[in-house]
Structures are given as structure tokens and as C-alpha cells.
XYZ file of N, CA and C in Angstrom:
435
model
N -3.053 15.514 5.941
C -2.137 16.237 5.372
C -2.726 17.585 4.638
N -1.911 18.911 4.668
C -2.593 19.838 4.370
C -1.837 19.821 2.705
N -2.758 20.582 1.898
C -2.372 20.603 0.367
C -1.011 21.028 -0.032
N -0.104 22.299 0.949
C 1.066 22.263 0.583
C 2.193 21.329 0.876
N 1.831 20.450 1.962
C 2.584 19.444 2.282
C 2.697 18.577 1.199
N 1.360 18.180 0.583
C 1.077 17.121 -0.093
C 1.983 17.503 -1.398
N 1.780 18.585 -1.996
C 2.264 19.187 -2.950
C 3.689 18.991 -2.849
N 4.437 19.252 -1.726
C 5.999 19.250 -1.863
C 6.498 18.024 -1.727
N 5.503 17.217 -1.205
C 5.822 15.745 -0.990
C 5.677 14.921 -2.476
N 4.537 15.392 -3.431
C 4.357 15.066 -4.546
C 5.819 15.392 -5.735
N 6.466 16.155 -5.205
C 7.346 16.597 -6.127
C 8.772 15.768 -5.699
N 8.650 15.240 -4.655
C 9.824 14.309 -4.257
C 9.571 12.636 -4.709
N 8.503 12.302 -5.337
C 8.518 11.126 -5.999
C 9.016 10.923 -6.871
N 9.565 9.699 -7.302
C 10.255 9.439 -8.765
C 9.195 9.481 -9.645
N 9.425 9.260 -10.715
C 8.432 9.095 -11.908
C 7.470 7.677 -11.853
N 7.933 6.891 -11.385
C 6.854 5.646 -11.281
C 6.012 5.800 -9.721
N 6.575 6.125 -8.817
C 5.805 6.497 -7.604
C 4.706 7.633 -8.269
N 4.959 8.712 -8.774
C 4.031 9.681 -9.050
C 2.765 9.061 -10.073
N 3.637 8.195 -10.978
C 2.635 7.839 -12.012
C 1.055 6.949 -11.512
N 1.926 5.947 -10.428
C 0.908 4.914 -9.581
C 0.053 5.609 -8.979
N 0.611 6.440 -7.862
C -0.334 6.859 -7.137
C -1.085 8.254 -7.562
N -0.956 9.200 -8.264
C -1.355 10.334 -8.914
C -2.427 9.980 -10.233
N -1.794 9.008 -11.322
C -2.596 8.992 -12.152
C -3.093 7.520 -12.453
N -3.086 6.678 -11.569
C -3.716 5.302 -11.226
C -2.880 4.406 -12.308
N -1.651 4.432 -12.520
C -1.059 3.780 -13.059
C -0.591 2.678 -12.434
N 0.463 1.609 -13.094
C 0.762 0.020 -12.505
C 2.149 -0.140 -12.859
N 2.659 -0.585 -11.776
C 3.824 -0.460 -12.110
C 4.211 -2.172 -12.738
N 5.299 -2.473 -13.226
C 5.540 -3.861 -14.103
C 5.270 -4.995 -12.894
N 4.917 -6.435 -13.335
C 4.901 -7.140 -12.208
C 6.134 -7.667 -12.116
N 6.579 -8.164 -10.933
C 8.108 -8.448 -10.244
C 8.678 -7.591 -10.399
N 8.677 -6.355 -10.486
C 9.422 -5.314 -10.540
C 9.567 -4.327 -9.308
N 8.544 -4.347 -8.641
C 8.513 -3.571 -7.381
C 9.288 -3.843 -6.464
N 9.927 -3.144 -5.033
C 11.071 -3.555 -4.493
C 10.157 -4.272 -3.152
N 9.122 -4.218 -2.846
C 8.213 -5.017 -1.805
C 7.426 -6.345 -2.661
N 7.687 -6.604 -3.885
C 7.222 -7.867 -4.240
C 7.649 -8.763 -3.400
N 8.698 -9.105 -3.343
C 9.160 -10.220 -2.518
C 10.066 -9.892 -1.140
N 9.235 -9.256 -0.520
C 9.733 -8.621 0.672
C 8.974 -9.113 2.094
N 9.672 -9.730 2.888
C 8.948 -10.378 4.038
C 9.471 -9.755 5.376
N 9.980 -8.638 5.510
C 10.633 -8.076 6.881
C 9.542 -7.758 7.843
N 9.949 -7.801 9.171
C 8.678 -7.641 9.826
C 8.659 -5.770 9.840
N 7.130 -5.558 9.910
C 7.026 -4.023 9.821
C 5.648 -3.481 9.310
N 5.607 -2.247 8.930
C 4.123 -1.981 8.283
C 4.833 -1.160 7.048
N 3.537 -1.345 6.209
C 3.679 -0.531 4.941
C 2.689 0.791 4.934
N 3.555 1.937 4.418
C 2.728 3.301 4.857
C 2.389 3.859 3.347
N 1.440 4.670 3.432
C 1.262 5.379 2.058
C 2.560 6.369 1.862
N 3.101 6.248 0.500
C 4.355 6.784 0.167
C 4.126 8.523 -0.028
N 2.973 8.892 0.097
C 2.811 10.459 0.066
C 2.479 11.263 1.466
N 1.779 10.438 2.217
C 1.211 10.769 3.462
C 1.825 10.252 4.511
N 2.460 8.937 4.360
C 2.859 8.106 5.339
C 1.477 7.510 6.194
N 0.384 7.432 5.710
C -0.695 6.855 6.684
C -0.457 5.303 6.594
N -0.610 4.749 7.811
C -0.409 3.174 7.963
C -1.479 2.519 6.961
N -0.757 1.791 6.300
C -1.908 0.903 5.474
C -2.115 -0.745 5.511
N -0.708 -1.383 5.551
C -0.608 -2.642 5.761
C 0.326 -3.184 6.668
N 0.115 -4.447 7.401
C 1.113 -5.070 8.017
C 1.815 -5.954 7.581
N 3.056 -6.510 7.734
C 3.703 -7.436 7.106
C 3.068 -8.823 7.602
N 2.305 -8.803 8.630
C 1.648 -10.343 9.121
C 0.501 -10.431 8.339
N 0.402 -9.685 7.619
C -0.955 -10.015 6.670
C -0.664 -10.020 5.302
N 0.802 -10.166 4.772
C 1.521 -10.002 3.473
C 1.654 -11.609 3.149
N 1.458 -12.334 1.959
C 1.496 -13.313 1.437
C 1.759 -13.260 -0.416
N 2.506 -14.481 -0.546
C 3.014 -14.495 -1.837
C 1.834 -14.985 -2.533
N 1.175 -14.101 -3.418
C 0.220 -14.701 -4.205
C 0.975 -14.919 -5.662
N 2.009 -14.979 -5.849
C 2.497 -14.977 -7.093
C 2.303 -14.410 -8.147
N 1.601 -13.265 -8.115
C 1.050 -12.353 -8.842
C 2.104 -11.133 -9.478
N 3.134 -10.834 -9.120
C 4.041 -10.162 -9.057
C 4.070 -8.774 -8.635
N 2.735 -8.645 -7.631
C 2.981 -7.223 -6.646
C 2.667 -7.688 -5.410
N 3.040 -7.027 -4.602
C 2.727 -7.150 -3.002
C 1.558 -7.429 -2.940
N 0.987 -8.554 -2.196
C -0.339 -9.237 -1.879
C -0.580 -9.156 -0.217
N -1.829 -8.353 -0.024
C -1.892 -8.434 1.815
C -3.537 -9.022 1.962
N -3.699 -9.781 2.874
C -4.917 -10.206 2.911
C -6.151 -9.096 3.715
N -5.486 -8.180 4.286
C -6.341 -7.043 4.932
C -5.518 -5.741 5.091
N -6.303 -4.564 5.120
C -5.229 -3.596 5.548
C -5.438 -3.406 6.808
N -4.255 -2.409 7.247
C -3.824 -2.505 8.884
C -5.112 -1.931 9.635
N -5.545 -0.640 8.822
C -6.863 0.006 9.622
C -8.007 0.171 8.389
N -9.091 -0.403 8.465
C -10.078 -0.462 7.530
C -10.026 0.854 6.887
N -10.572 2.036 7.930
C -10.678 3.736 7.735
C -9.412 4.249 6.529
N -8.415 3.500 6.570
C -7.113 4.267 6.081
C -7.472 3.982 4.478
N -8.307 2.984 4.165
C -8.169 2.401 2.580
C -9.947 2.699 2.414
N -9.918 3.348 1.203
C -11.416 3.397 0.321
C -10.978 2.700 -0.975
N -12.565 2.217 -1.027
C -12.690 1.192 -2.410
C -13.386 1.623 -3.680
N -12.869 1.730 -4.880
C -13.798 2.462 -5.665
C -14.112 1.211 -6.974
N -15.425 1.562 -7.885
C -15.302 0.746 -9.095
C -14.694 1.263 -9.953
N -13.759 0.482 -10.855
C -12.760 0.601 -11.767
C -13.233 -0.020 -13.010
N -13.473 0.556 -14.018
C -14.231 -0.179 -15.324
C -13.043 -0.091 -16.259
N -11.677 0.329 -15.921
C -10.682 0.681 -17.042
C -10.204 -0.640 -17.492
N -9.725 -0.500 -18.721
C -8.996 -1.582 -19.369
C -10.235 -2.682 -19.745
N -11.352 -2.601 -19.975
C -12.266 -3.393 -20.248
C -12.962 -4.265 -19.232
N -12.414 -4.147 -17.971
C -13.026 -4.939 -16.942
C -13.454 -4.006 -15.736
N -14.537 -4.744 -15.094
C -14.876 -4.191 -13.666
C -13.819 -4.850 -12.332
N -13.149 -3.758 -11.774
C -12.465 -4.281 -10.691
C -12.744 -3.257 -9.642
N -12.283 -3.792 -8.603
C -12.339 -2.696 -7.288
C -10.792 -2.301 -6.910
N -10.840 -0.900 -7.486
C -9.663 0.146 -7.063
C -9.689 0.301 -5.361
N -8.279 0.618 -4.875
C -7.991 0.564 -3.627
C -7.284 1.887 -3.799
N -7.535 2.463 -2.748
C -6.988 4.163 -2.784
C -6.930 4.394 -1.133
N -5.754 5.134 -0.694
C -5.573 5.726 0.623
C -6.599 6.683 0.718
N -7.109 6.907 2.102
C -7.892 7.881 2.682
C -7.804 9.020 2.826
N -6.067 9.412 3.036
C -5.674 10.397 3.388
C -5.145 11.213 2.421
N -4.321 10.930 1.457
C -3.717 11.148 0.069
C -4.420 11.087 -0.745
N -5.341 10.337 -0.584
C -6.010 9.687 -1.940
C -5.098 8.923 -2.753
N -4.293 8.475 -2.646
C -3.101 7.650 -3.809
C -3.889 6.446 -4.144
N -3.583 6.286 -5.426
C -4.003 5.020 -5.876
C -2.899 3.758 -5.094
N -3.563 2.848 -5.105
C -2.773 1.755 -4.572
C -2.749 0.683 -5.459
N -3.590 0.125 -5.745
C -3.795 -0.672 -6.709
C -5.204 -1.508 -6.528
N -5.680 -2.999 -6.687
C -6.983 -3.407 -6.223
C -7.111 -4.444 -5.652
N -8.156 -4.827 -5.396
C -8.438 -5.905 -4.058
C -9.237 -6.698 -5.175
N -9.136 -8.333 -4.746
C -9.689 -9.361 -5.485
C -10.107 -10.171 -4.481
N -11.202 -11.183 -4.764
C -11.531 -12.411 -3.926
C -10.924 -13.649 -4.034
N -9.560 -13.842 -4.452
C -9.022 -14.906 -4.626
C -7.877 -14.970 -3.637
N -8.029 -14.465 -2.219
C -7.016 -14.788 -1.578
C -6.950 -15.672 -0.195
N -5.832 -15.832 0.307
C -6.348 -17.103 1.252
C -7.481 -17.203 2.037
N -8.227 -18.398 1.934
C -9.783 -18.540 2.428
C -9.701 -18.454 3.767
N -8.226 -18.952 4.646
C -8.275 -18.917 5.685
C -8.230 -17.375 6.533
N -7.926 -16.575 5.693
C -7.497 -15.095 6.420
C -8.464 -14.053 5.843
N -9.555 -14.498 5.205
C -10.666 -13.881 4.902
C -10.952 -13.814 3.221
N -10.304 -14.671 2.402
C -10.554 -14.684 1.034
C -10.467 -13.418 0.291
N -9.604 -12.301 0.822
C -9.157 -11.143 0.126
C -7.762 -10.881 -0.600
N -7.352 -10.723 -1.326
C -6.173 -10.197 -1.846
C -6.132 -8.961 -2.347
N -5.484 -7.961 -1.736
C -4.801 -6.385 -1.856
C -3.811 -6.364 -2.544
N -3.886 -6.428 -3.994
C -2.966 -6.434 -4.799
C -2.347 -4.787 -5.243
N -1.412 -4.579 -4.485
C -0.512 -3.268 -4.120
C 0.446 -2.887 -4.794
N 0.818 -1.900 -5.653
C 2.002 -1.700 -6.028
C 3.196 -0.992 -5.107
N 4.579 -1.633 -5.397
C 5.165 -1.296 -4.174
C 5.402 0.499 -4.302
N 5.480 0.836 -5.600
C 5.571 2.292 -5.806
C 4.828 3.288 -4.906
N 3.550 2.455 -4.586
C 2.628 3.372 -3.762
C 2.935 3.161 -2.002
N 4.021 2.599 -1.788
C 4.215 2.120 -0.476
C 5.447 2.550 -0.202
N 5.839 2.706 1.441
C 7.282 2.882 1.846
C 7.021 1.797 3.052
N 7.975 1.367 3.257
C 7.978 0.283 4.311
C 8.881 0.889 5.728
N 8.253 0.402 6.883
C 8.793 1.069 7.942
C 9.168 -0.421 9.023
N 10.352 -0.749 9.169
C 10.692 -1.649 9.539
C 10.325 -1.764 11.178
N 10.281 -2.850 11.895
C 9.672 -2.944 12.966
C 10.340 -2.108 14.085
N 11.881 -2.413 13.959
C 12.791 -1.627 14.727
C 12.690 -0.070 14.865
N 12.554 0.187 13.763
C 12.172 1.611 13.312
C 10.945 2.478 13.750
N 9.721 1.559 14.284
C 8.634 2.171 14.153
C 8.164 3.143 15.286
N 8.998 2.789 16.553
C 8.729 4.020 17.558
C 9.444 5.135 17.208
N 10.673 5.256 16.556
C 11.230 6.211 16.142
C 10.717 7.194 15.152
N 10.283 6.466 14.347
C 9.527 7.150 13.228
C 7.844 7.654 13.441
N 7.468 7.262 14.863
C 6.188 7.772 14.862
C 5.011 6.530 15.177
N 5.264 5.208 14.610
C 4.321 4.344 14.400
C 4.477 3.440 15.574
N 4.876 3.749 16.861
C 5.012 2.702 17.748
C 3.527 2.024 18.123
N 2.325 3.055 18.034
C 1.342 2.473 18.339
C 0.510 1.219 17.216
N 1.414 1.169 16.191
C 0.816 -0.146 15.359
C 1.906 -1.306 15.670
N 2.889 -1.313 16.571
C 3.387 -2.454 16.558
C 2.809 -3.615 16.941
N 1.451 -3.784 17.589
C 0.849 -4.624 18.036
C 0.562 -5.413 17.169
N 0.240 -4.580 15.781
C -0.416 -5.431 14.480
C 0.845 -6.289 13.769
N 2.044 -6.281 14.420
C 3.148 -6.893 13.828
C 3.663 -7.856 14.511
N 3.177 -7.970 15.800
C 4.361 -8.480 17.068
C 3.628 -9.921 16.885
């Protein structure tokens, strides 16, 4: 995504989407629209539409944020050490738009690799399986079938 398109898209975000993705904010637990959402499809970066997570790797961690066991495509995610709030955590950001997404922890389902990607709903957009072809994500249907 070029800078002009990114700036245009950033102006379209609501306050919480902007605060989360651009200022490394966090939405309140259990407040995000995708926390208890289990429809078939993929989750993409709200800023540039990069595919990030598949519904097949989403699970209920009970933490108040959408949780995934792994990214859809490893290269779309980058991880940074986060020492804010008096803790050492691993921050998760999107590779393309550099959006703050959330954090990854080692307390996920053991049978799925043991990771829990704890992601803010405000950083995501959901593409239902039935709309993936028309929205240009047809190549990713194999991840949710």
C-alpha cells in the first residue's frame, strides 16, 4: 500500500481503530465485535486489507479479545518486544501497514502449537467465506475449507 492510500484509509478509521492500529492502543476486553465471532472466513488488516488470520485457527480463550493459534501467513505478521506497562510481552504488528494488532502469548492450545495471538477486533476486518472471491481473497479459501 502506498503512503497516499494509507493516509486516505487512516482518515476513514474510527477513533478506536486509529488508536489501536496507529498508537498501539488496546480496546476494552469483551468490547470488540470479533471477540465472540465464529463465522467461516478470514480476518484482514483494517488498514490495508492484508490477510492475517483464518476462522479455522480462532478459539475462545476467554480473555476478552479474539484469539488465534497462528497467523494465516507468517510473513504478514511481525513481532516486536514490548516493555510497556511494566511487562515484557511480544507485540504483533502487520507487515504491510505496520498496524498494531495485539500480542502473542505461550498459553494457547497445546494441540495447535501452544500460541495465543490475542488480537484487537478494532485492528481487523472480517471477510466472510461467501465473499472471499468477489473481494479478491479467493486464493485464501483453502485455509478455511
